[in-house]
Structures are given as structure tokens and as C-alpha cells.
Short mmCIF file of C-alpha atoms and ligand atoms in Angstrom, two decimals:
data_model
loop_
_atom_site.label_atom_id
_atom_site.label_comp_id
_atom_site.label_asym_id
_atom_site.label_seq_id
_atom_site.Cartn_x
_atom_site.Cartn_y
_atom_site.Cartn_z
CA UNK A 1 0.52 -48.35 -7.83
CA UNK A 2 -2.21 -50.08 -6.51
CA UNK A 3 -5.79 -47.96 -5.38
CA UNK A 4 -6.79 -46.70 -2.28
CA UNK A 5 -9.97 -48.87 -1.60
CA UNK A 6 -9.89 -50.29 2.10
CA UNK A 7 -10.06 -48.87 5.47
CA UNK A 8 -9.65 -50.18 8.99
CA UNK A 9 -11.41 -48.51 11.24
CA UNK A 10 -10.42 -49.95 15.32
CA UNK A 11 -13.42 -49.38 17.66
CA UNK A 12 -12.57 -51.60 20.13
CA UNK A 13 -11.88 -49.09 22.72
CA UNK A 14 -13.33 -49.44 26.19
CA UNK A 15 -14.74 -45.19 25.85
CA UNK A 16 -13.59 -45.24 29.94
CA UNK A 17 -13.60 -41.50 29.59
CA UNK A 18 -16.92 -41.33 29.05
CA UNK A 19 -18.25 -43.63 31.75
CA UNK A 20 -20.98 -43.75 32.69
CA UNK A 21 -22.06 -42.98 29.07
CA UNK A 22 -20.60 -45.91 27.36
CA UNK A 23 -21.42 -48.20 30.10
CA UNK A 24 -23.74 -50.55 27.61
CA UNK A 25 -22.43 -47.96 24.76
CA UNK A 26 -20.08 -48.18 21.89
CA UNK A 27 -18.10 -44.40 22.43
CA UNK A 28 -18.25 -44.57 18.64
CA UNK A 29 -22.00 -44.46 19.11
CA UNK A 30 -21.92 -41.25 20.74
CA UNK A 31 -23.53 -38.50 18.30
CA UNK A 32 -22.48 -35.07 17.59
CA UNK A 33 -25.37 -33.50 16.60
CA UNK A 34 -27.37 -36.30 15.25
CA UNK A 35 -24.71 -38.65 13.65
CA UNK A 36 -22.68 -41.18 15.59
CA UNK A 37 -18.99 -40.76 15.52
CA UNK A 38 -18.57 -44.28 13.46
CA UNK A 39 -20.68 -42.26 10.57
CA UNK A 40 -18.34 -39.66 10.57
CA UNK A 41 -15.62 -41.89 10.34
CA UNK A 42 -17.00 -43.88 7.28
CA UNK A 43 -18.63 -41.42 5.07
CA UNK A 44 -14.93 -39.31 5.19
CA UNK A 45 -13.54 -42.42 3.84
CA UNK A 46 -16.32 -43.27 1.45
CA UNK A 47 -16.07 -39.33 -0.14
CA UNK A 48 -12.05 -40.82 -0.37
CA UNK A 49 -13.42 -43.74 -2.78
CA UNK A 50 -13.02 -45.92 -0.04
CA UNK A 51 -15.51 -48.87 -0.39
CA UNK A 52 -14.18 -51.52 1.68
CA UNK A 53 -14.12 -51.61 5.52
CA UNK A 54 -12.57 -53.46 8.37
CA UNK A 55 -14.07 -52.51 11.69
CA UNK A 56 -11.62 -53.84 15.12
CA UNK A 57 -14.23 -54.60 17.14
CA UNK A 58 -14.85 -56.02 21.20
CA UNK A 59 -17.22 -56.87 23.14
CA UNK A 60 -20.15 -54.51 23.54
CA UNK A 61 -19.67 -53.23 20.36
CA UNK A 62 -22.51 -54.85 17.95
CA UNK A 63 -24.77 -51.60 17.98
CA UNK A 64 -21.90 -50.33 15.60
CA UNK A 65 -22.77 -53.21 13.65
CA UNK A 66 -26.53 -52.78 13.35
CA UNK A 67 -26.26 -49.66 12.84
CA UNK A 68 -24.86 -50.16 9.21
CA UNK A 69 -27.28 -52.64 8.62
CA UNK A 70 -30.92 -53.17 7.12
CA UNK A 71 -33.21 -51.69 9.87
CA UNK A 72 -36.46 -53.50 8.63
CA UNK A 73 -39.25 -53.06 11.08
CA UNK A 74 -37.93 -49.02 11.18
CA UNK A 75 -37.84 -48.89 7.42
CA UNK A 76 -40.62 -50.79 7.21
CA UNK A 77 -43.11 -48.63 9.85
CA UNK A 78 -41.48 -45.69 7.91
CA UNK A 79 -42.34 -46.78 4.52
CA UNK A 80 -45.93 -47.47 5.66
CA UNK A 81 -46.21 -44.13 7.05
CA UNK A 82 -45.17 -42.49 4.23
CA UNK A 83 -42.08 -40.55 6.81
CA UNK A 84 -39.99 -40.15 3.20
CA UNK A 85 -38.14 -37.62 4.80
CA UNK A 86 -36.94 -39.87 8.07
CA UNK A 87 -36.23 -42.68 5.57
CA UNK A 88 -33.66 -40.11 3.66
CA UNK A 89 -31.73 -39.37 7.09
CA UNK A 90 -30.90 -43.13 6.90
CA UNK A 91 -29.16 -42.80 3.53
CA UNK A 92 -25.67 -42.58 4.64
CA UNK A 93 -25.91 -45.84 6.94
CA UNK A 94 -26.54 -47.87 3.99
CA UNK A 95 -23.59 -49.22 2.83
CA UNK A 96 -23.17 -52.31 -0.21
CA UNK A 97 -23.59 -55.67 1.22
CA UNK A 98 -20.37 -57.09 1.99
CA UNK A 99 -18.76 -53.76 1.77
CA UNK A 100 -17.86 -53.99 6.28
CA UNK A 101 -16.54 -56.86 7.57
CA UNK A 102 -15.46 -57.23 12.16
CA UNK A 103 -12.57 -58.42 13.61
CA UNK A 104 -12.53 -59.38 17.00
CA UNK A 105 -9.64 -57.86 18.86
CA UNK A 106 -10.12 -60.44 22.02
CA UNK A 107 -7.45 -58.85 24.02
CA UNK A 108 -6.63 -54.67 24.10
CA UNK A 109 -2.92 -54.74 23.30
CA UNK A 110 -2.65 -51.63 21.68
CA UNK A 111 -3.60 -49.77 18.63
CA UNK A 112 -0.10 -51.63 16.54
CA UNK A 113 -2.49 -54.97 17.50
CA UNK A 114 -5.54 -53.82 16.62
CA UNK A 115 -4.57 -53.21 13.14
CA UNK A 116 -2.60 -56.60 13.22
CA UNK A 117 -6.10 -58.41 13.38
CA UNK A 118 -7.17 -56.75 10.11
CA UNK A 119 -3.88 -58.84 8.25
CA UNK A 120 -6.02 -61.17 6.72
CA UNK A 121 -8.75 -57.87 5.18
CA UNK A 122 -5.66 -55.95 4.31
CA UNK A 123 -3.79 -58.46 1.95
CA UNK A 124 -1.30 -56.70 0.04
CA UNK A 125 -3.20 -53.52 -0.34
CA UNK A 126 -2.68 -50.25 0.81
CA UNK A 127 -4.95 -48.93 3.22
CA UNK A 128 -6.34 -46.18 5.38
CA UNK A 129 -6.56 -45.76 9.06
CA UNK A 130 -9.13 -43.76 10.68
CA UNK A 131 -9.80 -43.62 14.37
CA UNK A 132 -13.21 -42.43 14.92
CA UNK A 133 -12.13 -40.02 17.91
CA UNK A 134 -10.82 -37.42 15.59
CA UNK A 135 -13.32 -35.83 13.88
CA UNK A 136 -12.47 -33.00 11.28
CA UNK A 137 -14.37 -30.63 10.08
CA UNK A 138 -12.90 -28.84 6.49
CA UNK A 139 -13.76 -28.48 3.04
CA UNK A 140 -11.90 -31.71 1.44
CA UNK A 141 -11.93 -34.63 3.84
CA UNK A 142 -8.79 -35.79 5.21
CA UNK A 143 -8.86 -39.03 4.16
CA UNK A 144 -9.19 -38.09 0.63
CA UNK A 145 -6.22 -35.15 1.27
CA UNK A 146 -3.85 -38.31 2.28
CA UNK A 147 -4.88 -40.11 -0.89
CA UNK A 148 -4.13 -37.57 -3.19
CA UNK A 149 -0.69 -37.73 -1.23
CA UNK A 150 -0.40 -41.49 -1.86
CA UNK A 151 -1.13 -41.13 -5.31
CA UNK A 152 2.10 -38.85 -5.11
CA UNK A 153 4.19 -40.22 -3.52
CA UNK A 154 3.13 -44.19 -3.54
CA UNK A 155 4.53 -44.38 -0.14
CA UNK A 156 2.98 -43.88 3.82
CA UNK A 157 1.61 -40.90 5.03
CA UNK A 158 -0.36 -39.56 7.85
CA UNK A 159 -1.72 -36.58 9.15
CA UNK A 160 -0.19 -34.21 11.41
CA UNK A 161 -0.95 -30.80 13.14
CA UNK A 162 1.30 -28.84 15.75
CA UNK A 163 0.32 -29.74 19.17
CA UNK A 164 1.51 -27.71 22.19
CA UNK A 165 4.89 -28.62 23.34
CA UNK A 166 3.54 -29.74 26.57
CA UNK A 167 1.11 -32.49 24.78
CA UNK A 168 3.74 -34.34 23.06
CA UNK A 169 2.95 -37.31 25.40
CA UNK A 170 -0.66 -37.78 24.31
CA UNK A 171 0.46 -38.64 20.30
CA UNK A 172 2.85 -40.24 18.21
CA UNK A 173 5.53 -37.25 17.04
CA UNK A 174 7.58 -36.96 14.04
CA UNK A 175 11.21 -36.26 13.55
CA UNK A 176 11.04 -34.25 10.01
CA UNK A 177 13.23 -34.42 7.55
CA UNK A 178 12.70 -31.93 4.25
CA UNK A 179 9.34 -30.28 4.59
CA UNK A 180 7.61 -27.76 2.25
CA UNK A 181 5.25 -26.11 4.86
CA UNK A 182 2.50 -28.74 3.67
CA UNK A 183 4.22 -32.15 3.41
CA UNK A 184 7.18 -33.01 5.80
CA UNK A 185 9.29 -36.54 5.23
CA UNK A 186 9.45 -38.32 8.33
CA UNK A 187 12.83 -38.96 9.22
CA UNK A 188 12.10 -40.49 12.76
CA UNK A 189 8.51 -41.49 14.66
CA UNK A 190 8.17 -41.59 18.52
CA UNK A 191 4.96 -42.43 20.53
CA UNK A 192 4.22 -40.53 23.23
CA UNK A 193 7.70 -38.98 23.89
CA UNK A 194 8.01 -36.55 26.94
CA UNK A 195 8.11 -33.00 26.16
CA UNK A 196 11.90 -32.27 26.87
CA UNK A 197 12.45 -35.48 24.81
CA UNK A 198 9.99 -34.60 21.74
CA UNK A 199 12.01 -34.81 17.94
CA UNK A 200 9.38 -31.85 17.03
CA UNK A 201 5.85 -30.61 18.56
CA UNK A 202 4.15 -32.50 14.89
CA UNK A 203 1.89 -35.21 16.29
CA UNK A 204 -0.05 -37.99 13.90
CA UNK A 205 -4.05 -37.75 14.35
CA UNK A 206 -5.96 -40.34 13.52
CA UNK A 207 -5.96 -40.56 9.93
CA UNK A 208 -3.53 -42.34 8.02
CA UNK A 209 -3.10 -44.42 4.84
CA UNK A 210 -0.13 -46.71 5.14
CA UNK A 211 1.51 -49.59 2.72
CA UNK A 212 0.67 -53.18 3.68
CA UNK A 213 4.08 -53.85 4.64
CA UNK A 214 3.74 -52.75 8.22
CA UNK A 215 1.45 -55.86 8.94
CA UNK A 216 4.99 -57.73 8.95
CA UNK A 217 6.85 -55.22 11.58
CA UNK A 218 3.09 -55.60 13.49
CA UNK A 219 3.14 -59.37 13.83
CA UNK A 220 6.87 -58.78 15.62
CA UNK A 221 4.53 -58.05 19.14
CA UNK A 222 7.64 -55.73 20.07
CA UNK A 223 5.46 -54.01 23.17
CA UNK A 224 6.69 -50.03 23.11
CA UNK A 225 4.84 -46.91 24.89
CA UNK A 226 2.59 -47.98 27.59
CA UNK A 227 3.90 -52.04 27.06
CA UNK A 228 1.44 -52.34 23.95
CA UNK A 229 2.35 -52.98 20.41
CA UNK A 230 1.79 -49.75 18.84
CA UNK A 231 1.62 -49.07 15.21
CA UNK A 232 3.90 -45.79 15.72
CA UNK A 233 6.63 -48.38 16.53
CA UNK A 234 5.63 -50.57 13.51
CA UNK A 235 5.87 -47.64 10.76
CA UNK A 236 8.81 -46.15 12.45
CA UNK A 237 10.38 -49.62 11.08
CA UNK A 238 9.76 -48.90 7.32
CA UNK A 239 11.41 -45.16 7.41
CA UNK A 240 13.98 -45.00 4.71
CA UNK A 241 12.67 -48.05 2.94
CA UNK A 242 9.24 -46.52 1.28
CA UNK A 243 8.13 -42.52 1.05
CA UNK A 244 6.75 -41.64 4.03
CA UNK A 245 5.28 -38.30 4.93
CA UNK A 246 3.56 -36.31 7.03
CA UNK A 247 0.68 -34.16 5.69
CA UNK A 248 -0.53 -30.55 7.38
CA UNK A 249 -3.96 -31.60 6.35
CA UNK A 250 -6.55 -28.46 5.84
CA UNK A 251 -9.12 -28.96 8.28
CA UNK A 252 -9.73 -28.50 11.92
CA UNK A 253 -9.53 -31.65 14.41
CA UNK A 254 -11.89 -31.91 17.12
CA UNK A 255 -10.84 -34.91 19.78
CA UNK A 256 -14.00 -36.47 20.45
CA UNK A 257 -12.00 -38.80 22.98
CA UNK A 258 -11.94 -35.68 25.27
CA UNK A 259 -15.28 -34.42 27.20
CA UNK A 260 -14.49 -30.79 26.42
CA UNK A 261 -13.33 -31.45 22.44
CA UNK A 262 -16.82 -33.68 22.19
CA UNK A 263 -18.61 -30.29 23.62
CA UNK A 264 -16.66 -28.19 21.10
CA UNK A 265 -17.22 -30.63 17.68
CA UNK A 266 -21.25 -30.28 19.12
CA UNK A 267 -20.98 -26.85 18.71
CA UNK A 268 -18.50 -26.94 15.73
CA UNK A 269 -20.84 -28.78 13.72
CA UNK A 270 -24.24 -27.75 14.55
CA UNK A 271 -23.26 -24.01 13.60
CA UNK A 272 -23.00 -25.51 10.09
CA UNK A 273 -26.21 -26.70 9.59
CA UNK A 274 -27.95 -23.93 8.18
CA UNK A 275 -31.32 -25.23 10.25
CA UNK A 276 -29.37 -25.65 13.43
CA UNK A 277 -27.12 -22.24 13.42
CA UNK A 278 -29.00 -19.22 14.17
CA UNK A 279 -30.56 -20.99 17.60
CA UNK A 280 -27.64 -22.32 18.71
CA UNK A 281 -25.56 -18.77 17.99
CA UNK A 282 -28.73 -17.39 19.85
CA UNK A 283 -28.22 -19.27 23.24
CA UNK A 284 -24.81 -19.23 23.04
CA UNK A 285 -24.88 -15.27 23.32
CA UNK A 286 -26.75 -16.38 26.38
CA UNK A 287 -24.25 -18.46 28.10
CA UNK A 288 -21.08 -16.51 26.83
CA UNK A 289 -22.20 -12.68 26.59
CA UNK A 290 -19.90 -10.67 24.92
C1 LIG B 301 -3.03 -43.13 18.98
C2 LIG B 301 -1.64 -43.30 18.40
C3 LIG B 301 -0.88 -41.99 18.42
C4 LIG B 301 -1.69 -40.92 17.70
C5 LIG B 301 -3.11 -40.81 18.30
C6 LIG B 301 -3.99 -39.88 17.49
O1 LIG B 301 -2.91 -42.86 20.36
O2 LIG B 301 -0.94 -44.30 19.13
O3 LIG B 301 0.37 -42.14 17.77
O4 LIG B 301 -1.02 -39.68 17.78
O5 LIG B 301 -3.75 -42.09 18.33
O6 LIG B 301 -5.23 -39.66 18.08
P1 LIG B 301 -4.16 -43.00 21.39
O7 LIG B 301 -4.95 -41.75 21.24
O8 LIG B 301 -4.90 -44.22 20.98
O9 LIG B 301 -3.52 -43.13 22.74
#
């Protein structure tokens, strides 16, 4: 079985949901706290032994870029002035040269596409997918829950939580075969199904770590949900051919596509930062008195 080592991460997105925000702004940009949403997104899959990525990008997108890159003037001014404990907060945008390489996706045909342009980074490896949106906060990182799966299993899997019955159409839902309370087979995939129509109320978020294969059912174009090519579709094509499972992965998701999940993974996360927590529990008493 070959190792988990590469991740695509697509960032193409045009963030419309958080106009006027991401007007001249990557949404992956956007912090929580004090870390953009792209830094989430790679130190999960670095803690996952993940040293390899792909990023989808578009245009507008190059502060994503930079920000992964050598800042010399800032290091340099920083260095000078002796600000050793600035210089640390860098530490986790430093990455091994070579270790990201971008992909233009010119046109925005769908998340099935996106991951299409990364054919030539993905080879015959397997891979993860992370879409920086989805933030989780737990213990063990998710990416690094669905590896330990892989090693398993050797086949597909992806992460899935209950969503409420009326939300089936926001996510790609699962049809599940055999299912320990942890790890269900996927017996059938569906993107964005209508509620009365949903297999189950299991929905994929953004984390997944699939087989290289898919790349072929990709470059098919078929357009599904929403006329794009999406990668739901694609991996729906390879069920019954290689494992494929869906994990409950320990954790809790925060959708930081969504203004009022964004507000929440703020809050989420600054209450555990041990600096951070005891002001923010302070005004929140303020706001929300009990
Ligand atoms: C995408 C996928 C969908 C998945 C979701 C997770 O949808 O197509 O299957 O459930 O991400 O966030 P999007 O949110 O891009 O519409």
C-alpha cells in the first residue's frame, strides 16, 4: 500500500458569501482568531504526515501563495529588532521549498474539476482532500483519523457527521451499507439530494483521502448537481470496486463557509487559548447573561 503523503487543497472559490470581505480577499485568508483558514487546513494535514501540497487556485488568490512563502523584509525588520517572539508566530507558515505547488483552475466547473487539475500532482498516489471551509476542532486531526482508516482498509474514505434531515441538499450523502457506529461502507453517494429523496441524513465534510483512480471517472466531465462535475459523482463510480468508507470522525466541524459557523469557530477556538479564554468567557457573560 502506498503512503499517505499528498494533499489537494481547492481554494479557488469566489468566498461570494462573504462579500464585501473577500472583495480583493482570498476567503481562505479570512482568520479565526489569528490564523487564516488555509493554515488550518495545512498544518491538519502536515500533523497527518502529509508533506506534499497541491493548492486549486484562481484569480485573486496569490496572497495564499505569499503567505507560505519567505517574508524577507518582515523577517528581516524582525530579526533586526530582536521581536524573537513575532518571528516564532511565523513558524507554521514555513513550509520545505518545493513542498506546495498551484494549479490554475481557469474556469469554476465544480469541485469534481477542481481536483481534475491536480491529475498531473496526484500521479498514482493516494491522496487527501481538504476544503479549507471546514474547520475542526478535536483532539486527533481528521486528516490523520482518515489515514489511520486508509492504512486499514487501503481503500477511499471520507468523513461524515449526521446533518439535519432538512440539510441534505447542502452535502454529498451516503447510502450505508454495514456500519459499526464509527466506520460505515458506502454502498451509494448522492450530491445534494432533496430531503424526501436523501439515502440517509450522513453527509461528507470536507476531508477526504481518496485512491488515484477517481482522476479517470473525473476526466469523464459528466456535469451532475448544479451542471458541474462533482467529485461526489466521480467516487460514487468506484463503489464496489475498492473499500470505501465513511468515517464518524471525533471532532467538531465548524463551516467557516457560513457567516454564523465563522462567528462560532471565532469563539470555538479562542476559548482554547489559555491567553485568550477567560476575557472572551468574560464578555460573553455580557452579551448572553445567563
Ligand atoms: C462540497 C461537496 C459536498 C460536500 C461538501 C462539504 O460541496 O460537493 O459533497 O458534502 O463540499 O463541505 P460545496 O460545499 O462545495 O457545495
Amino acid at each position: 500500500m502506498k503512503p499517505l503523503r499528498k494533499a489537494v487543497l481547492p481554494v479557488a472559490g469566489l468566498g461570494t458569501r462573504f462579500l464585501p470581505a473577500t472583495k480583493a480577499t482570498a476567503k481562505e485568508m479570512l482568520p479565526v482568531v489569528d490564523k487564516p483558514l488555509i493554515q488550518y487546513a495545512i498544518e491538519e494535514a502536515r500533523a497527518a504526515g502529509i508533506e506534499q501540497f497541491c493548492l486549486i487556485t484562481g484569480r485573486g488568490k496569490t496572497a495564499i501563495v505569499e503567505h507560505f512563502d519567505i517574508a524577507f523584509e518582515l523577517e528581516a525588520v524582525l530579526r533586526e529588532r530582536g521581536k524573537t517572539e513575532a518571528m516564532a508566530l511565523l513558524e507554521g507558515t514555513q513550509l520545505e521549498p518545493g513542498a506546495i505547488v498551484t494549479v490554475r483552475q481557469q474556469e469554476p466547473l465544480g469541485l469534481g474539476h477542481a481536483i481534475w487539475c491536480a491529475r498531473a500532482f496526484i500521479g498514482e498516489d493516494p491522496f487527501a482532500i481538504l476544503l479549507p471551509d471546514d474547520l475542526i476542532l478535536g483532539e486527533t486531526p481528521c486528516v490523520a483519523q482518515l489515514a489511520a482508516v486508509y492504512r486499514e482498509t487501503g481503500g477511499n474514505v471520507v468523513a461524515v457527521q449526521d446533518v439535519p434531515r432538512e440539510h441534505t441538499n447542502r452535502y454529498g450523502i451516503l447510502d450505508i451499507g454495514a456500519d459499526d457506529g464509527r466506520l460505515a461502507e458506502v454502498k451509494g453517494l448522492v450530491e445534494k439530494p432533496a430531503p424526501e429523496v436523501a439515502p440517509s441524513t450522513l453527509s461528507i465534510i470536507g476531508r477526504y483521502v481518496l485512491r488515484p483512480e477517481v482522476i479517470a471517472h473525473l476526466s469523464r466531465f459528466e456535469r451532475g448537481a448544479g451542471g458541474e462535475v462533482q467529485l461526489t459523482d466521480a467516487m460514487a463510480k468506484m463503489i464496489g470496486k475498492l473499500p470505501f468508507h465513511g468515517l464518524r470522525f471525533e471532532g467538531k466541524r465548524f463551516d467557516c463557509g457560513d457567516k454564523v459557523g465563522f462567528l462560532e469557530a471565532q469563539i470555538a477556538f479562542a476559548l482554547k487559548r489559555p491567553e485568550l479564554a477567560p476575557k472572551v468567557r468574560e464578555f460573553l457573560r455580557h452579551y448572553c447573561p445567563a
